[in-house]
């Protein structure tokens, strides 16, 4: 009696889904981005592109540099006095924290690299205070980009770099999807830590975490939409203009 040889099971690993990741601003809430990244990696997603504003730029940059574990182990256990020691107080220059101590501490723990040398595409978004326009950092010093993007108006002193006076990217683009449009991935996941508690979905892809939106297709905006579709939008732009005027002393 002839017996058929057993058929070997196909044990080839399932290819990881390549994704773009957008990390929004949000102050201390932005530390939630650490958990989001860890869960995405645990679920087998391949993060190939990152764009972020403010805290999103910081956490995304640390991950892109391959130092997220080290950064998490340093920053999360910090006690209140440890944090206070990192604050270099100033009473001039547009903010009451210079930011140099924080950035130097980050550089010490994470190291400084060129953005173009990172293993993933990375963009930090800041705002040119004089031109009142977004500035995208996709090359050059990673930490110069982060320093500019985290310069929260009236809190951190604006960062002067390459002839520009730069502040927090969240001022104009708190969830910068646009920089990831140039990267070919299967999906874009945008994390807004200031978003609604109820999960939302776009393009038929369901969200699994509060404040997270998954996009299969992305709108072709450039982050500088001048539309005046509703009164709320116009009032928001008016508030931003007044903030710029205040920071510039006008």
Short mmCIF file of C-alpha atoms in Angstrom, two decimals:
data_model
loop_
_atom_site.label_atom_id
_atom_site.label_comp_id
_atom_site.label_asym_id
_atom_site.label_seq_id
_atom_site.Cartn_x
_atom_site.Cartn_y
_atom_site.Cartn_z
CA UNK A 1 0.00 0.00 0.00
CA UNK A 2 1.48 3.31 -1.08
CA UNK A 3 1.55 6.09 1.48
CA UNK A 4 1.84 9.71 0.47
CA UNK A 5 4.61 11.67 2.07
CA UNK A 6 3.33 14.35 4.44
CA UNK A 7 3.11 17.81 2.94
CA UNK A 8 5.31 20.27 4.77
CA UNK A 9 3.41 23.18 6.27
CA UNK A 10 4.14 26.61 4.85
CA UNK A 11 5.88 28.31 7.75
CA UNK A 12 7.04 31.39 5.87
CA UNK A 13 6.48 34.52 7.96
CA UNK A 14 3.66 36.80 6.92
CA UNK A 15 5.04 39.99 5.39
CA UNK A 16 4.71 42.99 7.67
CA UNK A 17 2.36 45.72 6.47
CA UNK A 18 4.36 48.87 5.66
CA UNK A 19 2.74 51.94 7.20
CA UNK A 20 3.28 55.66 7.62
CA UNK A 21 2.84 57.01 11.14
CA UNK A 22 1.71 60.53 11.99
CA UNK A 23 2.17 61.64 15.61
CA UNK A 24 0.35 64.76 16.73
CA UNK A 25 1.17 67.45 19.26
CA UNK A 26 -0.24 67.30 22.76
CA UNK A 27 2.24 68.22 25.47
CA UNK A 28 2.62 65.58 28.18
CA UNK A 29 -0.17 63.57 26.57
CA UNK A 30 2.24 62.93 23.73
CA UNK A 31 4.03 60.34 25.84
CA UNK A 32 1.13 58.09 24.83
CA UNK A 33 2.85 57.91 21.43
CA UNK A 34 5.43 55.62 23.04
CA UNK A 35 2.77 53.02 23.81
CA UNK A 36 1.21 53.37 20.37
CA UNK A 37 4.52 52.70 18.64
CA UNK A 38 5.28 49.73 20.86
CA UNK A 39 1.86 48.21 20.15
CA UNK A 40 2.14 48.75 16.39
CA UNK A 41 5.52 47.03 16.36
CA UNK A 42 4.17 44.20 18.53
CA UNK A 43 1.31 43.73 16.07
CA UNK A 44 3.79 43.33 13.24
CA UNK A 45 3.47 46.65 11.42
CA UNK A 46 6.52 47.95 9.57
CA UNK A 47 6.84 51.68 10.27
CA UNK A 48 8.61 53.16 7.25
CA UNK A 49 7.62 56.81 7.47
CA UNK A 50 7.08 59.14 10.42
CA UNK A 51 5.91 62.74 10.62
CA UNK A 52 5.29 64.62 13.83
CA UNK A 53 4.63 67.95 15.48
CA UNK A 54 5.84 68.94 18.94
CA UNK A 55 5.85 65.89 21.23
CA UNK A 56 5.02 63.74 18.21
CA UNK A 57 8.20 64.95 16.52
CA UNK A 58 10.21 64.14 19.63
CA UNK A 59 8.88 60.62 20.23
CA UNK A 60 8.86 59.84 16.51
CA UNK A 61 12.43 61.05 16.13
CA UNK A 62 13.65 58.97 19.05
CA UNK A 63 11.99 55.90 17.58
CA UNK A 64 13.41 56.59 14.12
CA UNK A 65 16.87 56.77 15.70
CA UNK A 66 16.34 53.33 17.23
CA UNK A 67 16.52 54.61 20.81
CA UNK A 68 12.89 54.47 21.97
CA UNK A 69 13.53 51.85 24.67
CA UNK A 70 16.39 53.85 26.15
CA UNK A 71 14.40 57.09 26.02
CA UNK A 72 11.36 55.46 27.66
CA UNK A 73 13.47 53.99 30.45
CA UNK A 74 14.94 57.43 31.12
CA UNK A 75 11.95 59.72 30.83
CA UNK A 76 9.09 57.77 32.40
CA UNK A 77 10.65 57.30 35.88
CA UNK A 78 11.63 60.99 36.18
CA UNK A 79 10.43 62.47 39.46
CA UNK A 80 9.13 66.03 39.74
CA UNK A 81 12.46 67.35 41.05
CA UNK A 82 14.29 65.65 38.18
CA UNK A 83 12.03 67.48 35.73
CA UNK A 84 12.53 70.82 37.49
CA UNK A 85 16.30 70.44 37.19
CA UNK A 86 15.90 70.18 33.42
CA UNK A 87 14.09 73.52 33.19
CA UNK A 88 16.38 76.46 32.43
CA UNK A 89 14.15 79.39 33.33
CA UNK A 90 14.39 82.67 31.43
CA UNK A 91 12.31 85.83 31.52
CA UNK A 92 13.04 87.07 28.05
CA UNK A 93 13.10 85.79 24.51
CA UNK A 94 9.46 84.75 24.05
CA UNK A 95 9.24 81.88 26.55
CA UNK A 96 10.07 81.08 30.15
CA UNK A 97 12.07 77.89 29.38
CA UNK A 98 15.13 78.04 27.13
CA UNK A 99 14.98 74.33 26.36
CA UNK A 100 18.74 73.85 26.18
CA UNK A 101 18.98 71.58 29.23
CA UNK A 102 16.19 69.34 27.98
CA UNK A 103 17.70 69.03 24.53
CA UNK A 104 21.19 68.43 25.93
CA UNK A 105 19.80 65.70 28.19
CA UNK A 106 18.05 64.12 25.23
CA UNK A 107 21.22 64.28 23.16
CA UNK A 108 23.16 62.64 26.00
CA UNK A 109 20.71 59.75 26.29
CA UNK A 110 19.83 59.29 22.64
CA UNK A 111 22.68 60.79 20.64
CA UNK A 112 22.46 63.12 17.65
CA UNK A 113 22.17 61.91 14.09
CA UNK A 114 21.37 63.34 10.68
CA UNK A 115 17.77 62.84 9.63
CA UNK A 116 18.83 61.58 6.21
CA UNK A 117 20.81 58.78 7.91
CA UNK A 118 17.78 57.42 9.79
CA UNK A 119 16.49 54.00 8.68
CA UNK A 120 12.99 55.42 8.12
CA UNK A 121 11.67 58.54 6.41
CA UNK A 122 11.21 61.24 9.06
CA UNK A 123 9.80 64.77 9.09
CA UNK A 124 9.49 67.15 12.03
CA UNK A 125 7.14 70.10 11.56
CA UNK A 126 7.86 73.52 13.03
CA UNK A 127 6.51 77.00 12.30
CA UNK A 128 8.48 80.00 11.02
CA UNK A 129 7.30 82.71 13.39
CA UNK A 130 8.10 85.61 11.06
CA UNK A 131 6.70 84.07 7.87
CA UNK A 132 3.83 82.39 9.76
CA UNK A 133 4.31 79.24 7.69
CA UNK A 134 5.18 75.61 8.31
CA UNK A 135 8.76 74.41 8.04
CA UNK A 136 9.38 70.70 7.37
CA UNK A 137 12.65 69.22 8.62
CA UNK A 138 13.45 66.14 6.52
CA UNK A 139 17.25 66.46 6.60
CA UNK A 140 19.93 67.89 8.82
CA UNK A 141 20.29 67.53 12.58
CA UNK A 142 17.57 65.43 14.18
CA UNK A 143 17.76 67.34 17.42
CA UNK A 144 17.74 70.77 15.81
CA UNK A 145 14.49 69.65 14.18
CA UNK A 146 13.07 68.39 17.47
CA UNK A 147 14.14 71.55 19.34
CA UNK A 148 12.30 73.69 16.82
CA UNK A 149 9.18 71.54 16.80
CA UNK A 150 8.77 71.46 20.61
CA UNK A 151 9.12 75.23 21.10
CA UNK A 152 5.64 75.72 22.55
CA UNK A 153 4.78 79.44 22.31
CA UNK A 154 5.18 81.36 25.61
CA UNK A 155 6.60 78.20 27.27
CA UNK A 156 9.80 77.36 25.38
CA UNK A 157 11.91 80.11 23.91
CA UNK A 158 11.63 80.16 20.09
CA UNK A 159 14.50 78.37 18.39
CA UNK A 160 16.60 80.42 15.99
CA UNK A 161 18.05 78.14 13.32
CA UNK A 162 19.30 78.80 9.79
CA UNK A 163 18.09 82.39 9.92
CA UNK A 164 14.57 81.50 11.03
CA UNK A 165 12.76 81.99 14.33
CA UNK A 166 10.97 78.68 14.86
CA UNK A 167 8.19 77.57 17.20
CA UNK A 168 5.99 74.54 17.85
CA UNK A 169 4.69 72.89 14.68
CA UNK A 170 1.39 72.16 16.39
CA UNK A 171 0.51 75.83 16.12
CA UNK A 172 -0.38 75.44 12.43
CA UNK A 173 -0.35 71.68 11.85
CA UNK A 174 -1.00 69.63 15.01
CA UNK A 175 -1.43 66.38 13.04
CA UNK A 176 0.90 66.62 10.00
CA UNK A 177 -0.31 63.97 7.57
CA UNK A 178 0.94 65.84 4.50
CA UNK A 179 4.68 65.02 4.83
CA UNK A 180 3.94 61.30 4.60
CA UNK A 181 2.17 61.57 1.23
CA UNK A 182 5.46 61.18 -0.62
CA UNK A 183 6.13 57.79 0.98
CA UNK A 184 4.58 54.69 -0.58
CA UNK A 185 3.08 52.56 2.17
CA UNK A 186 -0.06 50.45 2.50
CA UNK A 187 -1.70 52.71 5.09
CA UNK A 188 -1.23 55.82 7.18
CA UNK A 189 -2.04 55.80 10.89
CA UNK A 190 -2.51 59.21 12.49
CA UNK A 191 -2.48 59.51 16.28
CA UNK A 192 -4.16 62.56 17.80
CA UNK A 193 -3.82 62.47 21.59
CA UNK A 194 -6.18 65.45 21.78
CA UNK A 195 -8.81 63.67 19.68
CA UNK A 196 -12.24 62.43 20.74
CA UNK A 197 -12.52 59.49 23.11
CA UNK A 198 -14.71 57.56 20.70
CA UNK A 199 -12.77 55.72 17.95
CA UNK A 200 -13.10 57.21 14.48
CA UNK A 201 -12.47 55.73 11.06
CA UNK A 202 -11.69 57.02 7.60
CA UNK A 203 -11.74 55.26 4.23
CA UNK A 204 -13.39 52.23 5.74
CA UNK A 205 -10.50 51.29 8.02
CA UNK A 206 -11.65 50.94 11.61
CA UNK A 207 -9.73 52.51 14.44
CA UNK A 208 -8.73 50.40 17.43
CA UNK A 209 -7.52 53.08 19.86
CA UNK A 210 -9.19 56.29 21.07
CA UNK A 211 -7.80 59.31 19.27
CA UNK A 212 -6.31 57.23 16.45
CA UNK A 213 -7.40 57.41 12.84
CA UNK A 214 -6.37 54.93 10.16
CA UNK A 215 -6.41 56.06 6.55
CA UNK A 216 -6.30 53.89 3.48
CA UNK A 217 -6.49 56.93 1.20
CA UNK A 218 -5.25 60.33 2.18
CA UNK A 219 -6.45 63.82 1.30
CA UNK A 220 -4.02 65.73 -0.87
CA UNK A 221 -3.77 68.78 1.39
CA UNK A 222 -0.55 70.64 2.04
CA UNK A 223 -1.12 71.70 5.61
CA UNK A 224 -1.80 75.31 4.58
CA UNK A 225 -5.46 75.14 3.60
CA UNK A 226 -6.90 78.63 3.20
CA UNK A 227 -10.50 77.44 3.02
CA UNK A 228 -13.08 79.46 4.93
CA UNK A 229 -15.78 76.82 4.82
CA UNK A 230 -17.22 77.60 8.24
CA UNK A 231 -17.19 80.21 10.96
CA UNK A 232 -15.24 78.05 13.39
CA UNK A 233 -12.38 77.76 10.92
CA UNK A 234 -12.24 81.51 10.41
CA UNK A 235 -12.32 82.18 14.15
CA UNK A 236 -9.48 79.69 14.64
CA UNK A 237 -7.37 81.44 12.01
CA UNK A 238 -8.09 84.76 13.67
CA UNK A 239 -6.90 83.39 17.00
CA UNK A 240 -3.70 82.12 15.38
CA UNK A 241 -3.05 85.51 13.78
CA UNK A 242 -3.49 87.21 17.16
CA UNK A 243 -1.09 84.71 18.75
CA UNK A 244 1.54 85.43 16.09
CA UNK A 245 1.15 89.16 16.65
CA UNK A 246 1.51 88.70 20.41
CA UNK A 247 4.69 86.60 20.11
CA UNK A 248 6.22 89.11 17.69
CA UNK A 249 5.36 92.02 19.96
CA UNK A 250 3.01 93.65 17.46
#
